[in-house]
Amino acid sequence: MTAAIDPSLDLFAEIDRLRKERNAVILAHYYQDPDIQDIADYLGDSLELAKRARDTKADVILFCGVHFMAETAKILNPGKVVVLPDLEAGCSLADACPADQLRAWKQKHPDHFVVMYINCAAATKAESDLICTSSNAEKMIRSIPEDRPILFGPDKNLGAFLSKKLGRKMDFWPGTCMVHETFSAQKIAALKAKHPDAKFIAHPECEDHVLALADYVGSTSKLLEFVQKDPGQKFIVGTEINILHTMHKAVPSKQLIAVPYEDRTAACQGCNACPHMKRNTLEKIYLALRDLQPRIEMDESMRLRALKPLQRMLELS
Ligand code: 13P
Ligand code: SF4
């Protein structure tokens, strides 16, 4: 619950004032609501935001994204205050693979190299050999000697995509993104038939049968770059709905169609909006800057163990 705020407050002006007063940087993922994207100092995908967090000179990092992203900022900046407007902003992928379960999996495969998608908790990162994001995953996998078997988690869809593309056998953890897994291949095929001049572009968190329909597969930033560089005028965008805000601004004359998803019975069980990302609001951002709460805190020995595979990724990126 958000504490009561004077309704006459101009939240945009207040956030701006507090950001200066606190020497804070506001980092926002493309899946945040349009207003939040517009007030951010830096917008980006998971990799770009991790790099922004690493390089910032600000005293405070206000992370408009989900918990694992803010934790990543803290792993890289133990001395800075890192605030997340809503600590409950989680991720189905991060939830799927707690550290103790990864440890048990590793024990069954002691000779394997462990690559974890950045969408996991700091404690899970601490059990890994290397972190990757959807932007650099191919490069990360290629950096591992061919004869070394790989455990990949927590996203089985990204893992399967990489394994197929790189011809590399891997064992996958059975996690999925609750948003991308709802996209309907049947409805996408129907939409493609209705708009034969549209290109279907998709995030690798989508299921294999959805990716099979795609003209291009890439991370959030790569999809944005694709619509800017490709001569096509019409795109069906297979990722979280809010990326369309920045895409529309980048290519105002092009037609962008949000991906259709499965209709499920309960409200928002099938949806192209991430409910975790949507927990952040302007009100909560204002309160987080005002009170410098809620903060991300972390045990130092765990942080140091999580830093190793993360730093390895950043060096290789
Ligand atoms: P990227 O930011 O790497 O595109 O990943 C998308 C995502 O689902 C983040 O939670
Ligand atoms: Fe996690 Fe999917 Fe939401 Fe990204 S979009 S934070 S992967 S649940």
JSON list of N, CA and C in Angstrom, two decimals, residues 247-284:
[
{"chain": "A", "resi": 247, "resn": "MET", "atom": "N", "xyz": [9.34, 2.70, -28.70]},
{"chain": "A", "resi": 247, "resn": "MET", "atom": "CA", "xyz": [9.40, 2.39, -30.14]},
{"chain": "A", "resi": 247, "resn": "MET", "atom": "C", "xyz": [8.61, 3.42, -30.95]},
{"chain": "A", "resi": 248, "resn": "HIS", "atom": "N", "xyz": [7.41, 3.77, -30.48]},
{"chain": "A", "resi": 248, "resn": "HIS", "atom": "CA", "xyz": [6.60, 4.76, -31.19]},
{"chain": "A", "resi": 248, "resn": "HIS", "atom": "C", "xyz": [7.35, 6.08, -31.29]},
{"chain": "A", "resi": 249, "resn": "LYS", "atom": "N", "xyz": [8.04, 6.46, -30.22]},
{"chain": "A", "resi": 249, "resn": "LYS", "atom": "CA", "xyz": [8.78, 7.72, -30.24]},
{"chain": "A", "resi": 249, "resn": "LYS", "atom": "C", "xyz": [9.95, 7.64, -31.23]},
{"chain": "A", "resi": 250, "resn": "ALA", "atom": "N", "xyz": [10.57, 6.45, -31.29]},
{"chain": "A", "resi": 250, "resn": "ALA", "atom": "CA", "xyz": [11.75, 6.30, -32.15]},
{"chain": "A", "resi": 250, "resn": "ALA", "atom": "C", "xyz": [11.37, 6.22, -33.63]},
{"chain": "A", "resi": 251, "resn": "VAL", "atom": "N", "xyz": [10.20, 5.61, -33.92]},
{"chain": "A", "resi": 251, "resn": "VAL", "atom": "CA", "xyz": [9.79, 5.45, -35.33]},
{"chain": "A", "resi": 251, "resn": "VAL", "atom": "C", "xyz": [8.31, 5.85, -35.47]},
{"chain": "A", "resi": 252, "resn": "PRO", "atom": "N", "xyz": [8.02, 7.16, -35.32]},
{"chain": "A", "resi": 252, "resn": "PRO", "atom": "CA", "xyz": [6.62, 7.59, -35.28]},
{"chain": "A", "resi": 252, "resn": "PRO", "atom": "C", "xyz": [5.82, 7.26, -36.55]},
{"chain": "A", "resi": 253, "resn": "SER", "atom": "N", "xyz": [6.50, 7.11, -37.67]},
{"chain": "A", "resi": 253, "resn": "SER", "atom": "CA", "xyz": [5.73, 6.86, -38.91]},
{"chain": "A", "resi": 253, "resn": "SER", "atom": "C", "xyz": [5.48, 5.37, -39.15]},
{"chain": "A", "resi": 254, "resn": "LYS", "atom": "N", "xyz": [6.10, 4.50, -38.36]},
{"chain": "A", "resi": 254, "resn": "LYS", "atom": "CA", "xyz": [5.93, 3.06, -38.60]},
{"chain": "A", "resi": 254, "resn": "LYS", "atom": "C", "xyz": [4.77, 2.51, -37.77]},
{"chain": "A", "resi": 255, "resn": "GLN", "atom": "N", "xyz": [4.16, 1.44, -38.27]},
{"chain": "A", "resi": 255, "resn": "GLN", "atom": "CA", "xyz": [3.02, 0.86, -37.55]},
{"chain": "A", "resi": 255, "resn": "GLN", "atom": "C", "xyz": [3.51, -0.30, -36.66]},
{"chain": "A", "resi": 256, "resn": "LEU", "atom": "N", "xyz": [3.17, -0.22, -35.39]},
{"chain": "A", "resi": 256, "resn": "LEU", "atom": "CA", "xyz": [3.60, -1.24, -34.43]},
{"chain": "A", "resi": 256, "resn": "LEU", "atom": "C", "xyz": [2.37, -1.93, -33.86]},
{"chain": "A", "resi": 257, "resn": "ILE", "atom": "N", "xyz": [2.36, -3.24, -33.92]},
{"chain": "A", "resi": 257, "resn": "ILE", "atom": "CA", "xyz": [1.19, -4.00, -33.46]},
{"chain": "A", "resi": 257, "resn": "ILE", "atom": "C", "xyz": [1.63, -4.85, -32.26]},
{"chain": "A", "resi": 258, "resn": "ALA", "atom": "N", "xyz": [0.92, -4.69, -31.13]},
{"chain": "A", "resi": 258, "resn": "ALA", "atom": "CA", "xyz": [1.27, -5.47, -29.93]},
{"chain": "A", "resi": 258, "resn": "ALA", "atom": "C", "xyz": [0.94, -6.94, -30.17]},
{"chain": "A", "resi": 259, "resn": "VAL", "atom": "N", "xyz": [1.75, -7.80, -29.60]},
{"chain": "A", "resi": 259, "resn": "VAL", "atom": "CA", "xyz": [1.57, -9.24, -29.81]},
{"chain": "A", "resi": 259, "resn": "VAL", "atom": "C", "xyz": [0.28, -9.75, -29.15]},
{"chain": "A", "resi": 260, "resn": "PRO", "atom": "N", "xyz": [-0.46, -10.64, -29.84]},
{"chain": "A", "resi": 260, "resn": "PRO", "atom": "CA", "xyz": [-1.64, -11.21, -29.19]},
{"chain": "A", "resi": 260, "resn": "PRO", "atom": "C", "xyz": [-1.26, -12.34, -28.23]},
{"chain": "A", "resi": 261, "resn": "TYR", "atom": "N", "xyz": [-2.03, -12.51, -27.19]},
{"chain": "A", "resi": 261, "resn": "TYR", "atom": "CA", "xyz": [-1.70, -13.52, -26.18]},
{"chain": "A", "resi": 261, "resn": "TYR", "atom": "C", "xyz": [-2.93, -14.39, -25.93]},
{"chain": "A", "resi": 262, "resn": "GLU", "atom": "N", "xyz": [-2.70, -15.48, -25.20]},
{"chain": "A", "resi": 262, "resn": "GLU", "atom": "CA", "xyz": [-3.80, -16.41, -24.88]},
{"chain": "A", "resi": 262, "resn": "GLU", "atom": "C", "xyz": [-4.74, -15.74, -23.88]},
{"chain": "A", "resi": 263, "resn": "ASP", "atom": "N", "xyz": [-6.03, -15.89, -24.09]},
{"chain": "A", "resi": 263, "resn": "ASP", "atom": "CA", "xyz": [-6.98, -15.41, -23.07]},
{"chain": "A", "resi": 263, "resn": "ASP", "atom": "C", "xyz": [-7.14, -16.52, -22.05]},
{"chain": "A", "resi": 264, "resn": "ARG", "atom": "N", "xyz": [-6.87, -16.20, -20.81]},
{"chain": "A", "resi": 264, "resn": "ARG", "atom": "CA", "xyz": [-7.06, -17.21, -19.77]},
{"chain": "A", "resi": 264, "resn": "ARG", "atom": "C", "xyz": [-8.23, -16.77, -18.90]},
{"chain": "A", "resi": 265, "resn": "THR", "atom": "N", "xyz": [-8.66, -17.63, -18.02]},
{"chain": "A", "resi": 265, "resn": "THR", "atom": "CA", "xyz": [-9.89, -17.33, -17.28]},
{"chain": "A", "resi": 265, "resn": "THR", "atom": "C", "xyz": [-9.75, -16.17, -16.29]},
{"chain": "A", "resi": 266, "resn": "ALA", "atom": "N", "xyz": [-8.77, -16.28, -15.37]},
{"chain": "A", "resi": 266, "resn": "ALA", "atom": "CA", "xyz": [-8.65, -15.22, -14.35]},
{"chain": "A", "resi": 266, "resn": "ALA", "atom": "C", "xyz": [-8.06, -13.96, -14.96]},
{"chain": "A", "resi": 267, "resn": "ALA", "atom": "N", "xyz": [-8.39, -12.81, -14.38]},
{"chain": "A", "resi": 267, "resn": "ALA", "atom": "CA", "xyz": [-7.90, -11.53, -14.90]},
{"chain": "A", "resi": 267, "resn": "ALA", "atom": "C", "xyz": [-6.37, -11.51, -14.88]},
{"chain": "A", "resi": 268, "resn": "CYS", "atom": "N", "xyz": [-5.80, -11.06, -15.96]},
{"chain": "A", "resi": 268, "resn": "CYS", "atom": "CA", "xyz": [-4.35, -10.91, -16.12]},
{"chain": "A", "resi": 268, "resn": "CYS", "atom": "C", "xyz": [-3.56, -12.21, -15.90]},
{"chain": "A", "resi": 269, "resn": "GLN", "atom": "N", "xyz": [-4.16, -13.35, -16.20]},
{"chain": "A", "resi": 269, "resn": "GLN", "atom": "CA", "xyz": [-3.40, -14.60, -16.21]},
{"chain": "A", "resi": 269, "resn": "GLN", "atom": "C", "xyz": [-2.79, -14.78, -17.60]},
{"chain": "A", "resi": 270, "resn": "GLY", "atom": "N", "xyz": [-3.36, -14.09, -18.54]},
{"chain": "A", "resi": 270, "resn": "GLY", "atom": "CA", "xyz": [-2.81, -14.08, -19.88]},
{"chain": "A", "resi": 270, "resn": "GLY", "atom": "C", "xyz": [-2.72, -12.63, -20.28]},
{"chain": "A", "resi": 271, "resn": "CYS", "atom": "N", "xyz": [-1.53, -12.13, -20.55]},
{"chain": "A", "resi": 271, "resn": "CYS", "atom": "CA", "xyz": [-1.39, -10.68, -20.62]},
{"chain": "A", "resi": 271, "resn": "CYS", "atom": "C", "xyz": [-0.03, -10.35, -21.22]},
{"chain": "A", "resi": 272, "resn": "ASN", "atom": "N", "xyz": [0.03, -9.24, -21.97]},
{"chain": "A", "resi": 272, "resn": "ASN", "atom": "CA", "xyz": [1.36, -8.86, -22.46]},
{"chain": "A", "resi": 272, "resn": "ASN", "atom": "C", "xyz": [1.97, -7.71, -21.64]},
{"chain": "A", "resi": 273, "resn": "ALA", "atom": "N", "xyz": [1.46, -7.54, -20.42]},
{"chain": "A", "resi": 273, "resn": "ALA", "atom": "CA", "xyz": [2.03, -6.55, -19.49]},
{"chain": "A", "resi": 273, "resn": "ALA", "atom": "C", "xyz": [2.59, -7.30, -18.28]},
{"chain": "A", "resi": 274, "resn": "CYS", "atom": "N", "xyz": [3.80, -6.95, -17.86]},
{"chain": "A", "resi": 274, "resn": "CYS", "atom": "CA", "xyz": [4.39, -7.64, -16.70]},
{"chain": "A", "resi": 274, "resn": "CYS", "atom": "C", "xyz": [3.83, -7.04, -15.40]},
{"chain": "A", "resi": 275, "resn": "PRO", "atom": "N", "xyz": [3.12, -7.83, -14.61]},
{"chain": "A", "resi": 275, "resn": "PRO", "atom": "CA", "xyz": [2.52, -7.28, -13.38]},
{"chain": "A", "resi": 275, "resn": "PRO", "atom": "C", "xyz": [3.56, -6.84, -12.36]},
{"chain": "A", "resi": 276, "resn": "HIS", "atom": "N", "xyz": [4.74, -7.43, -12.43]},
{"chain": "A", "resi": 276, "resn": "HIS", "atom": "CA", "xyz": [5.81, -7.03, -11.49]},
{"chain": "A", "resi": 276, "resn": "HIS", "atom": "C", "xyz": [6.33, -5.64, -11.84]},
{"chain": "A", "resi": 277, "resn": "MET", "atom": "N", "xyz": [6.60, -5.44, -13.11]},
{"chain": "A", "resi": 277, "resn": "MET", "atom": "CA", "xyz": [7.09, -4.13, -13.55]},
{"chain": "A", "resi": 277, "resn": "MET", "atom": "C", "xyz": [6.07, -3.04, -13.21]},
{"chain": "A", "resi": 278, "resn": "LYS", "atom": "N", "xyz": [4.78, -3.42, -13.31]},
{"chain": "A", "resi": 278, "resn": "LYS", "atom": "CA", "xyz": [3.72, -2.42, -13.11]},
{"chain": "A", "resi": 278, "resn": "LYS", "atom": "C", "xyz": [3.53, -2.04, -11.64]},
{"chain": "A", "resi": 279, "resn": "ARG", "atom": "N", "xyz": [4.23, -2.71, -10.74]},
{"chain": "A", "resi": 279, "resn": "ARG", "atom": "CA", "xyz": [4.10, -2.33, -9.32]},
{"chain": "A", "resi": 279, "resn": "ARG", "atom": "C", "xyz": [4.71, -0.95, -9.05]},
{"chain": "A", "resi": 280, "resn": "ASN", "atom": "N", "xyz": [5.66, -0.56, -9.87]},
{"chain": "A", "resi": 280, "resn": "ASN", "atom": "CA", "xyz": [6.27, 0.76, -9.68]},
{"chain": "A", "resi": 280, "resn": "ASN", "atom": "C", "xyz": [5.34, 1.84, -10.23]},
{"chain": "A", "resi": 281, "resn": "THR", "atom": "N", "xyz": [5.14, 2.88, -9.44]},
{"chain": "A", "resi": 281, "resn": "THR", "atom": "CA", "xyz": [4.28, 3.99, -9.85]},
{"chain": "A", "resi": 281, "resn": "THR", "atom": "C", "xyz": [5.01, 5.30, -9.57]},
{"chain": "A", "resi": 282, "resn": "LEU", "atom": "N", "xyz": [4.49, 6.40, -10.11]},
{"chain": "A", "resi": 282, "resn": "LEU", "atom": "CA", "xyz": [5.10, 7.71, -9.83]},
{"chain": "A", "resi": 282, "resn": "LEU", "atom": "C", "xyz": [5.03, 8.03, -8.34]},
{"chain": "A", "resi": 283, "resn": "GLU", "atom": "N", "xyz": [3.92, 7.65, -7.70]},
{"chain": "A", "resi": 283, "resn": "GLU", "atom": "CA", "xyz": [3.77, 7.91, -6.25]},
{"chain": "A", "resi": 283, "resn": "GLU", "atom": "C", "xyz": [4.87, 7.19, -5.48]},
{"chain": "A", "resi": 284, "resn": "LYS", "atom": "N", "xyz": [5.08, 5.92, -5.80]},
{"chain": "A", "resi": 284, "resn": "LYS", "atom": "CA", "xyz": [6.09, 5.14, -5.07]},
{"chain": "A", "resi": 284, "resn": "LYS", "atom": "C", "xyz": [7.51, 5.67, -5.37]}
]
